[in-house]
Coordinates of C-alpha atoms in Angstrom, one line a residue:
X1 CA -120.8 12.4 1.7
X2 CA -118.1 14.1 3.4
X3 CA -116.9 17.4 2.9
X4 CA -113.5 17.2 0.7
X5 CA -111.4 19.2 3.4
X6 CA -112.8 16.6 6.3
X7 CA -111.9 13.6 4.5
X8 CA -108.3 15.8 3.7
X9 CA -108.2 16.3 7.6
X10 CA -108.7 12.7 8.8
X11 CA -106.1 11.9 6.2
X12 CA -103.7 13.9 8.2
X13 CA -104.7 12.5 11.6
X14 CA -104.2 8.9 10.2
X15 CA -100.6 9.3 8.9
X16 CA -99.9 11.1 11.7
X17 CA -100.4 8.6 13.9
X18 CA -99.1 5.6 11.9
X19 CA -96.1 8.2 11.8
X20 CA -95.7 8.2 15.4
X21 CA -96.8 4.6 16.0
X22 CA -94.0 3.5 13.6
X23 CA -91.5 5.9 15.6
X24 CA -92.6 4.3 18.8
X25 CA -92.0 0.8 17.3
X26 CA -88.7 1.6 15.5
X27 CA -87.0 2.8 18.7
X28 CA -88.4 -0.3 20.2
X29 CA -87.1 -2.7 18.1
X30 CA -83.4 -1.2 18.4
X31 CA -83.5 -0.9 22.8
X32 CA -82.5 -4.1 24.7
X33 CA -81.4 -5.2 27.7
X34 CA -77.6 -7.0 27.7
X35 CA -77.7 -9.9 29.2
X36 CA -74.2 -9.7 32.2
X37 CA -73.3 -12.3 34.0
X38 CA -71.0 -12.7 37.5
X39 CA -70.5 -15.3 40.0
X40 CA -70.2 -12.8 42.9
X41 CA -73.4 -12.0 45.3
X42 CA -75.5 -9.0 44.9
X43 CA -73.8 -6.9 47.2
X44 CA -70.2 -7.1 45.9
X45 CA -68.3 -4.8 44.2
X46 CA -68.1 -6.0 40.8
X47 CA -71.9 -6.6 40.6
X48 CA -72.0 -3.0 42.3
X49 CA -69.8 -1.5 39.7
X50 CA -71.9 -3.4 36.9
X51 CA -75.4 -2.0 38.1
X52 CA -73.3 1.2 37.8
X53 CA -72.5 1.0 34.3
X54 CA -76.0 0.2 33.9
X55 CA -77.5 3.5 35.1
X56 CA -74.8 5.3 32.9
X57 CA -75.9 3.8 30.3
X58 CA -79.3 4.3 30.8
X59 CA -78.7 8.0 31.4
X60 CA -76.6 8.3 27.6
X61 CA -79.2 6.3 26.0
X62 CA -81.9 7.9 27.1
X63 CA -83.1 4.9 28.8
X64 CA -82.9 2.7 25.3
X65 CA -80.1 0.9 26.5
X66 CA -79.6 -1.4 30.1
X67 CA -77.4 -4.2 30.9
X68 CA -79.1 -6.5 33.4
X69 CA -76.8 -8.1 36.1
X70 CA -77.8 -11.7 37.2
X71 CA -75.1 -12.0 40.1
X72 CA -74.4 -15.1 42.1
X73 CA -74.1 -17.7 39.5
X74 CA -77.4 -17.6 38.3
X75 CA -76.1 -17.8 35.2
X76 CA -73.7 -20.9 35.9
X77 CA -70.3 -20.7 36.8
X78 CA -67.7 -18.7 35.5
X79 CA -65.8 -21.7 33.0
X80 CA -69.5 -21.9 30.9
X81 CA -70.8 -18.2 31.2
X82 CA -67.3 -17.3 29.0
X83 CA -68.0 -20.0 26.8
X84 CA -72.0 -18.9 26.5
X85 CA -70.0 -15.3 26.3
X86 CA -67.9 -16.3 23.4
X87 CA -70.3 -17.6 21.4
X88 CA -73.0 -14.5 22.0
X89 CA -75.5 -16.4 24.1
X90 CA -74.4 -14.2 27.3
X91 CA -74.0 -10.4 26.0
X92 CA -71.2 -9.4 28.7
X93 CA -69.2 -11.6 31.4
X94 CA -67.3 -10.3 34.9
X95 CA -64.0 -13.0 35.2
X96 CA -61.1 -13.4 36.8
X97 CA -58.4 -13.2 34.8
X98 CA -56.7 -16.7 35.5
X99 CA -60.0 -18.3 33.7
X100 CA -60.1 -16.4 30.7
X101 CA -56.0 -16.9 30.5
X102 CA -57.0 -20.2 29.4
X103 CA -57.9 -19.2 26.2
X104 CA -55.9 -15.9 25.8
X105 CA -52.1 -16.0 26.3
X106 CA -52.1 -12.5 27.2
X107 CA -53.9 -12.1 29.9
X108 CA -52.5 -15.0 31.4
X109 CA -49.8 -13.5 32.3
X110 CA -51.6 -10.8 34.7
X111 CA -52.1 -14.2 36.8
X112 CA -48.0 -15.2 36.8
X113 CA -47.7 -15.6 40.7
X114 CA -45.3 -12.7 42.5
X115 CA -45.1 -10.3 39.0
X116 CA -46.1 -7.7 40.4
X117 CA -43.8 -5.8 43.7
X118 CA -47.2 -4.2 44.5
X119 CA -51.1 -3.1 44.3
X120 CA -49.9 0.0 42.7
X121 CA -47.6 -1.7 40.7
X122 CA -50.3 -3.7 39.0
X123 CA -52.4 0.0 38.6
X124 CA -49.7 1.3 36.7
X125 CA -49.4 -1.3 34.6
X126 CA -53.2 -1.5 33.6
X127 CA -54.0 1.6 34.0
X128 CA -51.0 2.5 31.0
X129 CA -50.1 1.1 27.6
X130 CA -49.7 -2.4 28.7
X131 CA -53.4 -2.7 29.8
X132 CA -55.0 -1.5 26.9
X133 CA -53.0 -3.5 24.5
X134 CA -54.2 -6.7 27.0
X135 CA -57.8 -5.6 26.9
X136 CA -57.7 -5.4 22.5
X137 CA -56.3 -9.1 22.8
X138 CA -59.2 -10.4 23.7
X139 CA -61.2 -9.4 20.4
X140 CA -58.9 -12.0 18.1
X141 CA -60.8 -14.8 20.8
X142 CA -64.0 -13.6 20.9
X143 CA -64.0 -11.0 23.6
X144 CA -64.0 -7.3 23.7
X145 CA -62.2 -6.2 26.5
X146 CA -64.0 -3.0 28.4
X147 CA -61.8 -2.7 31.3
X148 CA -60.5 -4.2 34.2
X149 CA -61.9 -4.3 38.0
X150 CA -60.0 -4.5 40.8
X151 CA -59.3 -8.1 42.8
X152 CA -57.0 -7.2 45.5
X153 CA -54.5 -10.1 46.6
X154 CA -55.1 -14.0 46.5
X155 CA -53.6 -15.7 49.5
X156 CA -53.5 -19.2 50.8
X157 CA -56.0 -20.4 53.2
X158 CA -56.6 -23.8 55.1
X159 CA -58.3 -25.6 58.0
X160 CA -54.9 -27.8 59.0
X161 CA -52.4 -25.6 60.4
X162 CA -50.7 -22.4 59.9
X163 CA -48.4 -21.8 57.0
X164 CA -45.2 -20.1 57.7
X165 CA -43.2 -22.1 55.3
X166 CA -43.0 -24.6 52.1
X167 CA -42.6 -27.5 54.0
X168 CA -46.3 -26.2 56.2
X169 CA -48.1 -26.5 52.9
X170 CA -46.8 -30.3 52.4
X171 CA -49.5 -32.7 51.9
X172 CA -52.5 -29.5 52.1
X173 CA -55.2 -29.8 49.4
X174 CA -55.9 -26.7 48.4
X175 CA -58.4 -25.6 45.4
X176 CA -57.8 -24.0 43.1
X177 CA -59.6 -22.2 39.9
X178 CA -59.7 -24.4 36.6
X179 CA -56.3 -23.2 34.9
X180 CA -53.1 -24.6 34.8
X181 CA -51.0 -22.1 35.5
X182 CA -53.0 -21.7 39.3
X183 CA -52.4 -26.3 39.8
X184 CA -49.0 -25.6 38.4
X185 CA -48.0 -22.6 40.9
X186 CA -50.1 -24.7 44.1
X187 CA -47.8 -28.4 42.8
X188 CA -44.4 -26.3 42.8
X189 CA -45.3 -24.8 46.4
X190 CA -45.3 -28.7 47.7
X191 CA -49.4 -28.3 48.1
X192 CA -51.9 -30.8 46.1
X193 CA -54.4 -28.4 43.5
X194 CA -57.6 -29.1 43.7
X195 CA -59.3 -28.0 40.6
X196 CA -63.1 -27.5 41.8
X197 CA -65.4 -24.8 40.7
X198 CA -66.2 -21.3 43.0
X199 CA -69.8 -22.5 44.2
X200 CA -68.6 -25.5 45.2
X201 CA -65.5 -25.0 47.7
X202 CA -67.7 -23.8 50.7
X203 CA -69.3 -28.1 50.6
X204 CA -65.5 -28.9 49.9
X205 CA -64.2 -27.0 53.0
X206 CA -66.9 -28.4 55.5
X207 CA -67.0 -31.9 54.1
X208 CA -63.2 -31.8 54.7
X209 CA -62.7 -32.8 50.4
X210 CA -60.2 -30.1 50.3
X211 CA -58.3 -28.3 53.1
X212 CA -58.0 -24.9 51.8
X213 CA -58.1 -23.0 48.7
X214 CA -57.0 -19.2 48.0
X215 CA -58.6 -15.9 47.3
X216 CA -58.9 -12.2 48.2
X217 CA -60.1 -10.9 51.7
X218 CA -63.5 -10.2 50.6
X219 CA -64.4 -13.6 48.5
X220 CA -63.1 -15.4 51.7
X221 CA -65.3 -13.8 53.8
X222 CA -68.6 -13.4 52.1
X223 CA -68.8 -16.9 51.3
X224 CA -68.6 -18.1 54.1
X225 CA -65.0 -20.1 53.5
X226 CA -63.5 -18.2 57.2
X227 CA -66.1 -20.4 58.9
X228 CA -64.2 -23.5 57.7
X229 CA -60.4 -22.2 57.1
X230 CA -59.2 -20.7 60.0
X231 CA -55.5 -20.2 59.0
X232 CA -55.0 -17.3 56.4
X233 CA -51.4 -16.8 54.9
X234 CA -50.9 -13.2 53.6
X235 CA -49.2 -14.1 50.6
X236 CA -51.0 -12.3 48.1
X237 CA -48.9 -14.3 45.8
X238 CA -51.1 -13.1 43.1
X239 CA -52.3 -9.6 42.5
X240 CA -53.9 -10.4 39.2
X241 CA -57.6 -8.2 37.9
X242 CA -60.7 -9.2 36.9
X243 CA -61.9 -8.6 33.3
X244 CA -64.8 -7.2 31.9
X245 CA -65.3 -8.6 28.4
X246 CA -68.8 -8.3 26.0
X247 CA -69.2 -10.8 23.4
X248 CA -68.7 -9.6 19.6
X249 CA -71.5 -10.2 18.6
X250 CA -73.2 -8.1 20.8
X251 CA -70.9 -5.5 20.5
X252 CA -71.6 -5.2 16.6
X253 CA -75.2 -4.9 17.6
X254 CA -74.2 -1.5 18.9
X255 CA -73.7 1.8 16.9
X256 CA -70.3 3.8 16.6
X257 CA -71.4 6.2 19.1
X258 CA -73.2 3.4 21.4
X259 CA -69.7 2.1 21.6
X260 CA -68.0 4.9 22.9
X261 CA -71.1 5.0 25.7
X262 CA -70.4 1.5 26.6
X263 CA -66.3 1.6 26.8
X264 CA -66.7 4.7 28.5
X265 CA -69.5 3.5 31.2
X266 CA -67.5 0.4 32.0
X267 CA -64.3 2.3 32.7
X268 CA -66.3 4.8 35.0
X269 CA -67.3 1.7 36.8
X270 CA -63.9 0.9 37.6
X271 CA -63.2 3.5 39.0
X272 CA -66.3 3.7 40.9
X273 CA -65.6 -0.2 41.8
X274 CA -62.1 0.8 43.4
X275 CA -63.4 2.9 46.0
X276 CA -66.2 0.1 46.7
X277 CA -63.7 -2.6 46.9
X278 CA -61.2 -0.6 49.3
X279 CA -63.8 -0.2 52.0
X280 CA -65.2 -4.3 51.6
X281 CA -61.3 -5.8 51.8
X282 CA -60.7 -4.0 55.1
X283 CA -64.3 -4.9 56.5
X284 CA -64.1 -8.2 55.5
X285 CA -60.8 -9.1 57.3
X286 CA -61.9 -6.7 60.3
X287 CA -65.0 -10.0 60.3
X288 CA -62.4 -12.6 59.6
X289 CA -60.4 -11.8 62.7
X290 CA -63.2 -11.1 64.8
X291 CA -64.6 -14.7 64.1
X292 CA -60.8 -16.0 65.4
X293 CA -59.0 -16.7 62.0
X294 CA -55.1 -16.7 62.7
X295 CA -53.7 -13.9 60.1
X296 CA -50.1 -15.6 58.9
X297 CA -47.5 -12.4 58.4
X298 CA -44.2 -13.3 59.2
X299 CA -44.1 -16.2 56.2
X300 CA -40.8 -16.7 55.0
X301 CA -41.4 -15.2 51.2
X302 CA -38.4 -15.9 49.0
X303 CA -38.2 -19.5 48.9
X304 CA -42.2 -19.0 47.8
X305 CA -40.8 -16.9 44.7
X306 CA -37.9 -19.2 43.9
X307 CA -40.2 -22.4 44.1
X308 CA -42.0 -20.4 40.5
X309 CA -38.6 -20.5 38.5
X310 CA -40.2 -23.4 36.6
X311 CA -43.5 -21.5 36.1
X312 CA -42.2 -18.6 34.6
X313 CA -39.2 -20.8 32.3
X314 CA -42.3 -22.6 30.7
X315 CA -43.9 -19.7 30.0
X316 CA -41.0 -17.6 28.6
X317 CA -41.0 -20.4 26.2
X318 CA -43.1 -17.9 24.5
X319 CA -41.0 -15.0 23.2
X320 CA -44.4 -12.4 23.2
X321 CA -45.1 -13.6 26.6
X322 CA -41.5 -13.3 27.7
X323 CA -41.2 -9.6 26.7
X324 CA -44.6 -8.9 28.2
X325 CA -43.4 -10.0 31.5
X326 CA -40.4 -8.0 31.1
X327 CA -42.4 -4.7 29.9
X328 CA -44.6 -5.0 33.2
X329 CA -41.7 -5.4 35.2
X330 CA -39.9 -1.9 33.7
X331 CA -43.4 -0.1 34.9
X332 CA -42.2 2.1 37.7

């Protein structure tokens, strides 16, 4: 028989260790990874920026907490990962803003073609009253809205001919993202929209299915689209953001406090993203012009803005949406 203050001691080893095994168990059951999605390769800014939030939020969670990036479309294009987003199968979702403008008025209007008289312009605007009240739109369709990343200027690219003018884009079949408002803008230039999704426009450009399409310096080059489009018209007819957005129902999984960690982590990564993306959009049309693509300046640019008098009466329509657009054109 054992002594009474052995079997007293063993008692207090056992709970002990149930104590800590529990602990172990607890903290556990509450630390997960946050499934984030982005169409962009592995070495661009956004996914940069987003593998930056991660290792702040690692840091503030003490390692409880990591959103894992799968980059490249690995989780399918951009149109389903916001639908997989909305409904809390994907935890949080990298998009442009012309997608998600679909289903959110709002931030449609960050995509109206020629809003915005600059780069800064469009910094001012988000970085001030006007983009925080955009990003808590989002929640009423299923988003939250963490912050916005940077997307530098979409301009008009094609394999046919150098555009200097409206009547250059006659007859051009140029893709475009899967939103009215882009087929709307590309129809009222004179151009046919091609409404065809990111991963496939590279087989469109080299099967000759589409002559052009439009995007930022560094999405033309690194997928390969110079190779096939050797014309590029500086428009930057559009300045507009991407968006970072988590689902709801992930973001009620999260504490008060884990909250704050998260808002604050993604706006860091802005920031961070910023500097990344400066240095890739002079690089990448450095490559572009190396490899021989003719760089289209001296475009004649008014008739461009007067050709979107229809786009922006039809969305006007919209007394919210027409103050908006008259708010962001007041920022100084």
């Amino acid at each position: 028989m054992q002594p009474v203050y052995r079997r007293a001691g063993l008692s207090r080893t056992i709970t002990l260790a149930v104590a800590l095994l529990w602990a172990a168990v607890s903290a556990s059951a509450f630390a997960r990874e946050f499934r984030t999605a982005d169409t962009q390769n592995e070495d661009y800014p956004t996914v940069q920026a987003l593998n930056y939030m991660d290792r702040l939020i690692a840091e503030h969670t003490g390692g409880r907490h990591r959103i894992v990036v799968f980059h490249s479309r690995q989780l399918g294009e951009e149109k389903e990962t916001l639908e997989q987003t909305r409904v809390g199968a994907i935890d949080l979702n990298r998009t442009n803003v012309a997608l998600i403008g679909t289903m959110v008025p709002s931030v449609n209007v960050l995509a109206m073609p020629f809003l915005f008289r600059s780069h800064e312009h469009l910094q001012h605007v988000l970085d001030g009253p006007i983009g925080n009240e955009i990003l808590g739109s989002l929640e009423a369709h299923g988003f939250v809205g963490l912050t916005f990343y940077d997307s530098g200027g979409r301009s008009i690219y094609n394999s046919v001919r150098p555009v200097r003018s409206l009547d250059d884009l006659k007859g051009l079949r140029l893709r475009v993202q899967q939103s009215e408002q882009m087929s709307d803008m590309i129809r009222a230039l004179g151009a046919q929209p091609v409404q065809m999704a990111y991963g496939q426009v590279m087989t469109g450009l080299a099967n000759r299915l589409i002559d052009g399409a439009e995007n930022n310096w560094p999405s033309f080059v690194t997928t390969g689209h110079y190779k096939y489009a050797g014309y590029y018209t500086l428009t930057q007819h559009t300045v507009s953001p991407e968006v970072l957005v988590m689902s709801r129902k992930a973001w009620a999984s999260l504490s008060p406090d884990e909250q704050t960690i998260f808002r604050d982590a993604a706006q860091r990564s802005s920031l961070y993203m910023r500097e990344k993306w400066r240095d890739l959009e002079e690089r990448s049309r450095k490559q572009a012009e190396l490899a021989g693509v003719k760089v289209v300046t001296d475009f004649d640019r008014k008739p461009f803005e007067a050709a979107m008098a229809g786009i922006y009466a039809k969305a006007e329509r919209d007394p919210a949406i027409a103050a908006l657009i008259e708010r962001i054109r007041n920022v100084e």
